[in-house]
PDB file of C-alpha atoms in Angstrom:
ATOM      1  CA  MET A1147       1.944   1.913 -13.466  1.00 43.00           C
ATOM      2  CA  ASP A1148       0.040   5.327 -13.040  1.00 44.00           C
ATOM      3  CA  VAL A1149      -3.394   3.355 -10.123  1.00 45.00           C
ATOM      4  CA  LEU A1150      -3.650   6.848 -10.153  1.00 48.00           C
ATOM      5  CA  SER A1151      -5.351   7.757 -13.486  1.00 45.00           C
ATOM      6  CA  VAL A1152      -6.702   4.634 -13.314  1.00 46.00           C
ATOM      7  CA  PRO A1153     -10.699   3.732 -11.772  1.00 50.00           C
ATOM      8  CA  ASN A1154     -11.391   0.809 -10.257  1.00 61.00           C
ATOM      9  CA  THR A1155      -7.683  -0.238 -10.151  1.00 83.00           C
ATOM     10  CA  ILE A1156      -6.432  -3.202  -8.371  1.00 92.00           C
ATOM     11  CA  ALA A1157      -3.394  -3.346  -7.366  1.00 95.00           C
ATOM     12  CA  GLN A1158      -1.124  -6.160  -5.113  1.00 96.00           C
ATOM     13  CA  ALA A1159       0.300  -3.782  -1.783  1.00 97.00           C
ATOM     14  CA  TYR A1160       2.987  -5.488   0.642  1.00 98.00           C
ATOM     15  CA  ILE A1161       2.624  -4.243   3.830  1.00 98.00           C
ATOM     16  CA  ALA A1162       5.255  -4.157   7.274  1.00 97.00           C
ATOM     17  CA  LEU A1163       4.354  -4.621  10.082  1.00 97.00           C
ATOM     18  CA  GLY A1164       6.468  -4.531  13.114  1.00 94.00           C
ATOM     19  CA  SER A1165       6.069  -4.099  17.077  1.00 94.00           C
ATOM     20  CA  ASN A1166       7.342  -3.721  20.608  1.00 92.00           C
ATOM     21  CA  LEU A1167       5.284  -2.578  23.089  1.00 91.00           C
ATOM     22  CA  GLY A1168       2.506  -3.794  25.319  1.00 91.00           C
ATOM     23  CA  ASP A1169       0.697  -7.170  23.856  1.00 95.00           C
ATOM     24  CA  ARG A1170       2.622  -7.814  20.594  1.00 94.00           C
ATOM     25  CA  GLU A1171       1.398  -9.944  19.564  1.00 95.00           C
ATOM     26  CA  GLU A1172      -1.930  -8.971  20.254  1.00 95.00           C
ATOM     27  CA  LEU A1173      -1.175  -5.524  18.455  1.00 95.00           C
ATOM     28  CA  LEU A1174      -0.062  -7.944  15.746  1.00 96.00           C
ATOM     29  CA  ARG A1175      -3.385  -9.482  15.831  1.00 95.00           C
ATOM     30  CA  GLN A1176      -5.101  -6.181  16.153  1.00 94.00           C
ATOM     31  CA  ALA A1177      -3.544  -4.452  12.749  1.00 96.00           C
ATOM     32  CA  VAL A1178      -4.211  -7.172  10.529  1.00 96.00           C
ATOM     33  CA  GLU A1179      -8.211  -7.191  11.917  1.00 94.00           C
ATOM     34  CA  ARG A1180      -7.666  -3.466  11.079  1.00 94.00           C
ATOM     35  CA  LEU A1181      -6.269  -3.821   7.605  1.00 95.00           C
ATOM     36  CA  LYS A1182      -9.208  -7.518   7.024  1.00 93.00           C
ATOM     37  CA  GLN A1183     -12.029  -4.363   7.731  1.00 93.00           C
ATOM     38  CA  GLN A1184     -10.673  -1.241   6.092  1.00 95.00           C
ATOM     39  CA  SER A1185     -12.916  -0.419   2.136  1.00 94.00           C
ATOM     40  CA  GLY A1186     -11.023  -1.124  -0.082  1.00 95.00           C
ATOM     41  CA  VAL A1187      -8.416  -4.131   0.737  1.00 96.00           C
ATOM     42  CA  GLN A1188      -8.354  -7.147   0.934  1.00 95.00           C
ATOM     43  CA  ILE A1189      -5.763  -9.511   2.539  1.00 95.00           C
ATOM     44  CA  VAL A1190      -4.336 -12.372   0.761  1.00 94.00           C
ATOM     45  CA  LYS A1191      -1.722 -14.052   2.873  1.00 95.00           C
ATOM     46  CA  VAL A1192      -0.425 -13.337   6.335  1.00 96.00           C
ATOM     47  CA  SER A1193       3.783 -14.253   7.065  1.00 95.00           C
ATOM     48  CA  GLY A1194       4.265 -15.920   9.983  1.00 94.00           C
ATOM     49  CA  ILE A1195       5.572 -13.219  13.247  1.00 95.00           C
ATOM     50  CA  TYR A1196       9.121 -13.313  14.332  1.00 94.00           C
ATOM     51  CA  GLU A1197      11.090 -12.406  16.589  1.00 93.00           C
ATOM     52  CA  THR A1198      14.164  -9.378  16.338  1.00 88.00           C
ATOM     53  CA  ASP A1199      17.042  -7.232  17.169  1.00 85.00           C
ATOM     54  CA  PRO A1200      16.040  -3.854  16.982  1.00 83.00           C
ATOM     55  CA  VAL A1201      17.812  -0.999  14.375  1.00 77.00           C
ATOM     56  CA  GLY A1202      18.821   1.870  14.706  1.00 73.00           C
ATOM     57  CA  TYR A1203      17.972   2.677  18.419  1.00 69.00           C
ATOM     58  CA  THR A1204      19.700  -0.103  20.612  1.00 69.00           C
ATOM     59  CA  ASP A1205      18.722   0.181  23.582  1.00 74.00           C
ATOM     60  CA  GLN A1206      14.865  -0.755  23.662  1.00 77.00           C
ATOM     61  CA  PRO A1207      12.887  -4.063  23.862  1.00 88.00           C
ATOM     62  CA  ALA A1208      12.886  -7.124  21.145  1.00 90.00           C
ATOM     63  CA  PHE A1209      10.041  -6.465  18.184  1.00 91.00           C
ATOM     64  CA  LEU A1210       7.558  -9.218  16.149  1.00 96.00           C
ATOM     65  CA  ASN A1211       7.768  -8.120  12.747  1.00 96.00           C
ATOM     66  CA  MET A1212       5.337  -9.582   9.922  1.00 97.00           C
ATOM     67  CA  ALA A1213       4.033  -9.161   7.193  1.00 97.00           C
ATOM     68  CA  VAL A1214       0.901  -8.908   4.569  1.00 97.00           C
ATOM     69  CA  SER A1215       0.361  -9.052   0.693  1.00 97.00           C
ATOM     70  CA  VAL A1216      -3.764  -7.122   0.193  1.00 97.00           C
ATOM     71  CA  LYS A1217      -5.447  -6.045  -2.604  1.00 97.00           C
ATOM     72  CA  THR A1218      -6.209  -2.408  -2.547  1.00 97.00           C
ATOM     73  CA  SER A1219      -8.583  -0.572  -4.545  1.00 95.00           C
ATOM     74  CA  LEU A1220      -7.376   1.939  -2.664  1.00 96.00           C
ATOM     75  CA  SER A1221      -4.338   4.014  -4.163  1.00 94.00           C
ATOM     76  CA  PRO A1222      -0.947   4.099  -2.859  1.00 96.00           C
ATOM     77  CA  ASN A1223      -1.508   7.280  -0.580  1.00 95.00           C
ATOM     78  CA  GLU A1224      -5.226   6.704  -0.014  1.00 95.00           C
ATOM     79  CA  LEU A1225      -3.562   3.125   1.721  1.00 97.00           C
ATOM     80  CA  LEU A1226      -0.956   4.778   3.231  1.00 96.00           C
ATOM     81  CA  HIS A1227      -3.464   7.038   4.804  1.00 95.00           C
ATOM     82  CA  ALA A1228      -5.218   4.369   6.384  1.00 96.00           C
ATOM     83  CA  LEU A1229      -1.961   3.077   7.351  1.00 96.00           C
ATOM     84  CA  PHE A1230      -1.521   5.337   9.988  1.00 94.00           C
ATOM     85  CA  ASP A1231      -5.105   5.290  10.173  1.00 92.00           C
ATOM     86  CA  ALA A1232      -4.730   1.917  11.788  1.00 94.00           C
ATOM     87  CA  GLU A1233      -1.967   2.868  14.287  1.00 91.00           C
ATOM     88  CA  GLN A1234      -2.940   5.489  16.066  1.00 90.00           C
ATOM     89  CA  LEU A1235      -5.585   4.112  16.108  1.00 89.00           C
ATOM     90  CA  LEU A1236      -3.168   1.127  18.160  1.00 89.00           C
ATOM     91  CA  GLY A1237      -1.863   3.481  20.089  1.00 79.00           C
ATOM     92  CA  ARG A1238       1.281   4.653  18.286  1.00 65.00           C
ATOM     93  CA  ILE A1239       3.130   7.658  18.760  1.00 69.00           C
ATOM     94  CA  ARG A1240       6.179   8.945  17.017  1.00 64.00           C
ATOM     95  CA  ASP A1241       8.940  10.385  19.534  1.00 65.00           C
ATOM     96  CA  ILE A1242      12.023   8.711  19.029  1.00 60.00           C
ATOM     97  CA  ARG A1243      12.731   7.959  15.120  1.00 59.00           C
ATOM     98  CA  TRP A1244      13.315   3.925  14.808  1.00 59.00           C
ATOM     99  CA  GLY A1245      12.893   4.290  18.933  1.00 60.00           C
ATOM    100  CA  PRO A1246       9.533   2.163  20.890  1.00 76.00           C
ATOM    101  CA  ARG A1247       6.616   1.583  19.988  1.00 79.00           C
ATOM    102  CA  THR A1248       3.091  -0.150  20.749  1.00 86.00           C
ATOM    103  CA  ILE A1249       2.226  -0.745  15.963  1.00 94.00           C
ATOM    104  CA  ASP A1250       3.801  -0.251  12.596  1.00 92.00           C
ATOM    105  CA  LEU A1251       2.345  -0.501   9.875  1.00 95.00           C
ATOM    106  CA  ASP A1252       4.651   0.306   6.423  1.00 94.00           C
ATOM    107  CA  LEU A1253       3.816  -0.100   3.022  1.00 97.00           C
ATOM    108  CA  LEU A1254       6.839  -2.164   1.653  1.00 97.00           C
ATOM    109  CA  LEU A1255       5.361  -2.153  -2.252  1.00 97.00           C
ATOM    110  CA  TYR A1256       2.123  -1.250  -4.077  1.00 96.00           C
ATOM    111  CA  GLY A1257       2.162  -2.892  -7.785  1.00 93.00           C
ATOM    112  CA  ASP A1258       4.977  -2.211 -10.091  1.00 90.00           C
ATOM    113  CA  VAL A1259       4.331   2.072  -8.640  1.00 93.00           C
ATOM    114  CA  THR A1260       7.668   4.104  -8.084  1.00 93.00           C
ATOM    115  CA  MET A1261       7.150   6.614  -6.674  1.00 94.00           C
ATOM    116  CA  ASP A1262       9.068   9.504  -4.425  1.00 94.00           C
ATOM    117  CA  ASP A1263       7.328  12.579  -3.063  1.00 91.00           C
ATOM    118  CA  GLU A1264       7.079  14.009   0.103  1.00 91.00           C
ATOM    119  CA  GLU A1265       4.999  11.780   2.018  1.00 92.00           C
ATOM    120  CA  LEU A1266       5.104   8.346   0.063  1.00 95.00           C
ATOM    121  CA  THR A1267       8.325   6.291  -1.634  1.00 95.00           C
ATOM    122  CA  LEU A1268       8.403   3.041  -3.347  1.00 95.00           C
ATOM    123  CA  PRO A1269       9.533   1.056  -3.290  1.00 93.00           C
ATOM    124  CA  HIS A1270      10.269   1.256   1.272  1.00 93.00           C
ATOM    125  CA  PRO A1271      13.611   3.181   0.356  1.00 91.00           C
ATOM    126  CA  ARG A1272      15.481   0.491   2.897  1.00 89.00           C
ATOM    127  CA  MET A1273      13.297  -2.707   2.848  1.00 92.00           C
ATOM    128  CA  MET A1274      16.523  -4.029   0.908  1.00 90.00           C
ATOM    129  CA  GLU A1275      18.382  -3.537   3.603  1.00 86.00           C
ATOM    130  CA  ARG A1276      16.170  -4.824   6.760  1.00 89.00           C
ATOM    131  CA  ALA A1277      15.904  -8.604   7.668  1.00 90.00           C
ATOM    132  CA  PHE A1278      12.880  -7.643   9.930  1.00 92.00           C
ATOM    133  CA  VAL A1279      11.034  -6.863   6.715  1.00 94.00           C
ATOM    134  CA  LEU A1280      12.818  -9.761   4.038  1.00 95.00           C
ATOM    135  CA  VAL A1281      12.324 -12.380   6.259  1.00 94.00           C
ATOM    136  CA  PRO A1282       8.319 -12.267   6.543  1.00 96.00           C
ATOM    137  CA  LEU A1283       8.550 -10.529   3.373  1.00 97.00           C
ATOM    138  CA  ARG A1284       9.208 -13.505   2.226  1.00 96.00           C
ATOM    139  CA  ASP A1285       6.257 -15.342   2.950  1.00 95.00           C
ATOM    140  CA  VAL A1286       4.148 -13.960   1.402  1.00 96.00           C
ATOM    141  CA  ILE A1287       5.747 -11.964  -1.928  1.00 97.00           C
ATOM    142  CA  ASP A1288       4.201 -12.998  -4.957  1.00 94.00           C
ATOM    143  CA  SER A1289       6.337 -15.489  -7.365  1.00 93.00           C
ATOM    144  CA  SER A1290       4.928 -13.398  -9.594  1.00 92.00           C
ATOM    145  CA  HIS A1291       6.724 -10.449  -9.001  1.00 93.00           C
ATOM    146  CA  PRO A1292      10.071  -8.883  -9.539  1.00 92.00           C
ATOM    147  CA  LEU A1293      11.198  -8.563  -6.355  1.00 93.00           C
ATOM    148  CA  GLN A1294      10.054 -12.176  -4.960  1.00 94.00           C
ATOM    149  CA  ASP A1295      14.004 -14.202  -6.801  1.00 95.00           C
ATOM    150  CA  LEU A1296      16.319 -10.840  -4.926  1.00 94.00           C
ATOM    151  CA  VAL A1297      14.331 -10.758  -1.105  1.00 95.00           C
ATOM    152  CA  SER A1298      14.103 -14.879  -1.022  1.00 94.00           C
ATOM    153  CA  VAL A1299      17.773 -15.049  -1.014  1.00 93.00           C
ATOM    154  CA  SER A1300      18.588 -11.687   0.930  1.00 90.00           C
ATOM    155  CA  ALA A1301      16.180 -14.001   3.671  1.00 91.00           C
ATOM    156  CA  ALA A1302      17.788 -16.904   3.553  1.00 89.00           C
ATOM    157  CA  ALA A1303      20.734 -14.927   3.886  1.00 86.00           C
ATOM    158  CA  ALA A1304      20.076 -13.614   7.435  1.00 82.00           C
ATOM    159  CA  LEU A1305      18.315 -16.626   8.439  1.00 82.00           C
ATOM    160  CA  GLN A1306      21.845 -18.832   7.806  1.00 80.00           C
ATOM    161  CA  ASP A1307      24.749 -16.140   9.743  1.00 66.00           C
ATOM    162  CA  GLY A1308      22.573 -15.541  12.097  1.00 64.00           C
ATOM    163  CA  LYS A1309      23.978 -12.230  12.912  1.00 62.00           C
ATOM    164  CA  GLU A1310      20.919 -10.427  12.122  1.00 69.00           C
ATOM    165  CA  GLY A1311      18.786 -11.235  15.286  1.00 80.00           C
ATOM    166  CA  ILE A1312      15.731 -12.653  13.431  1.00 84.00           C
ATOM    167  CA  LYS A1313      14.038 -15.460  14.246  1.00 83.00           C
ATOM    168  CA  LEU A1314      10.738 -17.091  13.894  1.00 84.00           C
ATOM    169  CA  TRP A1315       8.989 -16.646  16.003  1.00 84.00           C
ATOM    170  CA  LYS A1316       4.642 -17.813  16.546  1.00 84.00           C
ATOM    171  CA  ILE A1317       3.131 -19.344  13.505  1.00 84.00           C
ATOM    172  CA  THR A1318      -0.169 -17.229  12.571  1.00 77.00           C
ATOM    173  CA  ASN A1319      -3.827 -18.840  11.456  1.00 71.00           C
ATOM    174  CA  TRP A1320      -5.289 -15.795  11.658  1.00 67.00           C
ATOM    175  CA  LEU A1321      -5.962 -15.527   7.931  1.00 61.00           C
ATOM    176  CA  SER A1322      -6.116 -19.266   6.914  1.00 53.00           C
ATOM    177  CA  GLU A1323      -9.919 -18.023   4.838  1.00 41.00           C
ATOM    178  CA  SER A1324      -7.156 -16.357   3.422  1.00 40.00           C
ATOM    179  CA  GLU A1325      -5.295 -19.690   2.125  1.00 41.00           C
ATOM    180  CA  ARG A1326      -7.806 -20.051  -0.710  1.00 35.00           C
ATOM    181  CA  PHE A1327      -7.098 -16.728  -2.767  1.00 35.00           C
ATOM    182  CA  GLY A1328      -3.583 -18.152  -3.205  1.00 38.00           C
ATOM    183  CA  SER A1329      -0.524 -16.673  -3.366  1.00 35.00           C
TER     184      SER A1329
END
């Protein structure tokens, strides 16, 4: 689907959120609030919050991770820039790859768009390798999405064997009004 050439297209997108510095839960809440306030973005569903061990650079505090499903009229790159803006407003500094951060917002999926340019790769190239992405994504991914079965199976396996260092930390009710949109 070439969303860039179709005016007023509404796409379903999925975003991963993570934080391991400061008041992690509050930073996640503020990030969700910024997404709610973003023109052209409507939050559909919010996952639970999961506490996860760091991956890659492991000498850092545990993360809180979650995912959101949104409907958006923004293009993939416009949505990516909105995520970057939210990160910057919430104090994100990029010094160490996979290092500690106040907030991290990753665009995982955008409709059925597949793209790879200097700024954005969709679907997210490493999402299927990361339990801290798959488990919260399982909470929000639409049952009709082509990756739903694979995400569910991978997330269940990560939780079952316990070696992925992820556990449910809290169920949120920040967007109880989002339930009226369904999943």
